[in-house]
Amino acid sequence: MGMTKTPVEIDDEALAAAAQVLGTVTKKDTVNEALREVSARLLRLRALEHLGAMADRGDFDEFLDDKDGYRK
């Protein structure tokens, strides 16, 4: 994993809140974990959209007991 040193102004209150939620101690760890969390969230959202599209196509209908009544 590559690292880039970047001077940046950070909202202290937001940083403290993120550290509390993420369970991190240092600013560096908090920022890096927050970036990883945002990236993971995007992947989860894309996966959810994909599953929604599959459901709309009826890809999961074979698992339903009442297939005829489900889409009404």
Coordinates of N, CA, C and O in Angstrom, one line a residue:
M1 N 0.9 -1.2 0.0 CA 0.0 0.0 0.0 C 0.9 1.2 0.0 O 1.8 1.4 0.8
G2 N 0.7 2.1 -1.0 CA 1.5 3.3 -1.0 C 0.9 4.4 -0.1 O -0.3 4.4 0.2
M3 N 1.7 5.3 0.3 CA 1.3 6.4 1.2 C 1.8 7.7 0.6 O 2.9 7.8 0.1
T4 N 1.0 8.7 0.7 CA 1.4 10.1 0.2 C 1.2 11.0 1.4 O 0.2 11.1 2.0
K5 N 2.3 11.8 1.6 CA 2.2 12.8 2.7 C 1.5 14.0 2.1 O 2.0 14.6 1.1
T6 N 0.4 14.5 2.7 CA -0.4 15.6 2.2 C -0.8 16.5 3.3 O -1.5 16.1 4.2
P7 N -0.3 17.7 3.3 CA -0.8 18.7 4.3 C -2.3 19.1 4.0 O -2.6 19.4 2.9
V8 N -3.1 18.9 5.0 CA -4.5 19.2 4.8 C -5.1 19.7 6.1 O -4.8 19.3 7.2
E9 N -6.0 20.7 6.0 CA -6.8 21.2 7.1 C -7.9 20.2 7.4 O -8.7 19.9 6.5
I10 N -8.1 19.8 8.6 CA -9.1 18.8 9.0 C -10.0 19.4 10.1 O -9.5 20.0 11.1
D11 N -11.3 19.2 10.0 CA -12.2 19.7 11.0 C -12.0 18.8 12.3 O -12.2 17.6 12.2
D12 N -11.5 19.5 13.3 CA -11.2 18.7 14.6 C -12.4 18.0 15.2 O -12.2 16.9 15.7
E13 N -13.5 18.6 15.1 CA -14.7 17.9 15.7 C -15.1 16.7 14.9 O -15.4 15.6 15.4
A14 N -15.1 16.8 13.6 CA -15.4 15.7 12.7 C -14.3 14.6 12.9 O -14.7 13.4 12.9
L15 N -13.1 15.0 13.0 CA -12.0 14.0 13.2 C -12.2 13.2 14.5 O -12.1 12.0 14.6
A16 N -12.5 14.0 15.6 CA -12.8 13.3 16.9 C -14.0 12.4 16.8 O -13.9 11.3 17.4
A17 N -15.0 12.8 16.2 CA -16.2 12.0 16.0 C -15.9 10.7 15.2 O -16.3 9.6 15.6
A18 N -15.2 10.9 14.1 CA -14.8 9.7 13.3 C -13.9 8.8 14.1 O -14.1 7.5 14.0
A19 N -13.0 9.3 14.9 CA -12.1 8.5 15.7 C -12.9 7.6 16.7 O -12.6 6.5 16.9
Q20 N -13.9 8.3 17.3 CA -14.7 7.6 18.2 C -15.5 6.4 17.6 O -15.5 5.3 18.1
V21 N -16.1 6.7 16.4 CA -16.8 5.7 15.7 C -15.9 4.6 15.2 O -16.3 3.4 15.3
L22 N -14.8 4.9 14.7 CA -13.9 4.0 14.0 C -13.0 3.3 15.1 O -12.4 2.2 14.7
G23 N -12.9 3.8 16.2 CA -12.0 3.2 17.3 C -10.5 3.4 17.0 O -9.7 2.6 17.4
T24 N -10.2 4.6 16.4 CA -8.8 4.9 16.1 C -8.3 5.9 17.0 O -9.1 6.6 17.7
V25 N -7.0 6.0 17.1 CA -6.4 6.9 18.1 C -5.7 8.1 17.4 O -5.9 9.3 17.8
T26 N -4.9 7.8 16.4 CA -4.1 8.9 15.7 C -4.9 9.5 14.6 O -5.8 8.9 14.0
K27 N -4.5 10.7 14.2 CA -5.2 11.4 13.1 C -5.0 10.6 11.8 O -5.9 10.4 11.0
K28 N -3.7 10.1 11.6 CA -3.4 9.3 10.4 C -4.3 8.1 10.3 O -4.9 7.8 9.2
D29 N -4.4 7.4 11.4 CA -5.2 6.1 11.4 C -6.7 6.5 11.1 O -7.4 5.7 10.4
T30 N -7.1 7.5 11.7 CA -8.6 7.9 11.6 C -8.9 8.3 10.1 O -9.8 7.8 9.5
V31 N -8.0 9.1 9.5 CA -8.2 9.5 8.1 C -8.2 8.3 7.2 O -9.0 8.1 6.3
N32 N -7.1 7.5 7.4 CA -7.0 6.3 6.5 C -8.1 5.3 6.7 O -8.7 4.8 5.7
E33 N -8.6 5.1 7.9 CA -9.7 4.2 8.1 C -11.0 4.8 7.5 O -11.8 4.0 7.0
A34 N -11.2 6.1 7.7 CA -12.4 6.7 7.1 C -12.4 6.6 5.6 O -13.4 6.3 5.0
L35 N -11.2 6.8 5.0 CA -11.2 6.6 3.5 C -11.5 5.2 3.1 O -12.2 4.9 2.1
R36 N -11.0 4.2 3.9 CA -11.3 2.8 3.6 C -12.8 2.5 3.7 O -13.4 1.8 3.0
E37 N -13.4 3.1 4.8 CA -14.8 2.9 5.0 C -15.6 3.5 3.9 O -16.6 2.9 3.5
V38 N -15.3 4.6 3.4 CA -16.0 5.2 2.3 C -15.9 4.4 1.0 O -16.9 4.2 0.3
S39 N -14.7 3.9 0.8 CA -14.5 3.0 -0.4 C -15.3 1.7 -0.3 O -16.0 1.3 -1.2
A40 N -15.3 1.1 0.9 CA -16.1 -0.1 1.1 C -17.6 0.2 1.0 O -18.3 -0.6 0.5
R41 N -18.0 1.4 1.5 CA -19.4 1.7 1.3 C -19.8 1.8 -0.1 O -20.9 1.3 -0.5
L42 N -19.0 2.4 -0.9 CA -19.3 2.5 -2.4 C -19.4 1.1 -3.0 O -20.3 0.9 -3.8
L43 N -18.5 0.2 -2.6 CA -18.6 -1.2 -3.1 C -19.9 -1.8 -2.7 O -20.5 -2.5 -3.5
R44 N -20.3 -1.6 -1.4 CA -21.6 -2.2 -1.0 C -22.8 -1.6 -1.7 O -23.7 -2.4 -2.1
L45 N -22.8 -0.3 -1.9 CA -23.9 0.3 -2.7 C -24.0 -0.2 -4.1 O -25.1 -0.5 -4.6
R46 N -22.8 -0.4 -4.7 CA -22.8 -1.0 -6.1 C -23.4 -2.4 -6.1 O -24.1 -2.8 -7.0
A47 N -22.9 -3.2 -5.1 CA -23.4 -4.6 -5.0 C -24.9 -4.6 -4.8 O -25.6 -5.4 -5.4
L48 N -25.4 -3.7 -3.9 CA -26.8 -3.6 -3.6 C -27.6 -3.2 -4.9 O -28.7 -3.8 -5.2
E49 N -27.1 -2.3 -5.6 CA -27.7 -1.9 -6.9 C -27.8 -3.1 -7.9 O -28.8 -3.3 -8.6
H50 N -26.7 -3.8 -7.9 CA -26.6 -5.0 -8.8 C -27.7 -6.1 -8.4 O -28.4 -6.6 -9.2
L51 N -27.8 -6.3 -7.1 CA -28.8 -7.2 -6.6 C -30.2 -6.8 -6.8 O -31.1 -7.6 -7.2
G52 N -30.4 -5.4 -6.7 CA -31.7 -4.9 -7.0 C -32.1 -5.1 -8.5 O -33.2 -5.4 -8.8
A53 N -31.1 -4.9 -9.4 CA -31.4 -5.1 -10.8 C -31.7 -6.6 -11.1 O -32.5 -6.9 -11.9
M54 N -31.0 -7.5 -10.4 CA -31.2 -8.9 -10.5 C -32.6 -9.2 -10.1 O -33.3 -10.0 -10.7
A55 N -33.0 -8.6 -8.9 CA -34.4 -8.9 -8.4 C -35.4 -8.4 -9.4 O -36.5 -9.0 -9.6
D56 N -35.2 -7.2 -10.0 CA -36.1 -6.6 -10.9 C -36.3 -7.5 -12.2 O -37.4 -7.6 -12.8
R57 N -35.2 -8.2 -12.5 CA -35.3 -9.1 -13.7 C -35.9 -10.4 -13.3 O -36.3 -11.2 -14.2
G58 N -36.1 -10.7 -12.0 CA -36.7 -11.9 -11.6 C -35.8 -13.0 -11.4 O -36.2 -14.2 -11.3
D59 N -34.5 -12.7 -11.3 CA -33.5 -13.7 -11.1 C -33.7 -14.6 -9.8 O -33.1 -15.7 -9.7
F60 N -34.4 -14.0 -8.8 CA -34.5 -14.8 -7.6 C -35.9 -15.4 -7.4 O -36.2 -16.0 -6.4
D61 N -36.8 -15.3 -8.5 CA -38.1 -15.7 -8.4 C -38.2 -17.2 -8.1 O -39.1 -17.7 -7.5
E62 N -37.2 -18.0 -8.6 CA -37.2 -19.4 -8.3 C -37.2 -19.8 -6.9 O -37.5 -20.9 -6.5
F63 N -36.8 -18.9 -6.0 CA -36.7 -19.1 -4.6 C -38.0 -18.8 -3.8 O -38.1 -19.0 -2.6
L64 N -38.9 -18.2 -4.5 CA -40.2 -17.8 -3.9 C -41.2 -19.0 -3.9 O -41.3 -19.7 -4.9
D65 N -42.0 -19.0 -2.8 CA -43.0 -20.1 -2.8 C -44.2 -19.7 -3.6 O -44.8 -20.5 -4.3
D66 N -44.6 -18.4 -3.6 CA -45.8 -17.9 -4.3 C -45.3 -17.0 -5.5 O -45.5 -15.8 -5.4
K67 N -44.8 -17.6 -6.5 CA -44.2 -16.8 -7.6 C -45.3 -16.0 -8.3 O -45.0 -14.9 -8.8
D68 N -46.5 -16.5 -8.4 CA -47.5 -15.8 -9.2 C -48.0 -14.6 -8.4 O -48.3 -13.5 -9.0
G69 N -48.2 -14.6 -7.1 CA -48.6 -13.5 -6.3 C -47.6 -12.5 -5.9 O -47.9 -11.4 -5.5
Y70 N -46.3 -12.9 -6.1 CA -45.3 -12.0 -5.7 C -45.2 -10.7 -6.5 O -45.0 -9.6 -5.9
R71 N -45.3 -10.8 -7.8 CA -45.1 -9.6 -8.6 C -46.4 -8.8 -8.9 O -46.4 -8.0 -9.7
K72 N -47.4 -9.1 -8.2 CA -48.7 -8.4 -8.4 C -48.9 -7.2 -7.5 O -48.3 -7.1 -6.5

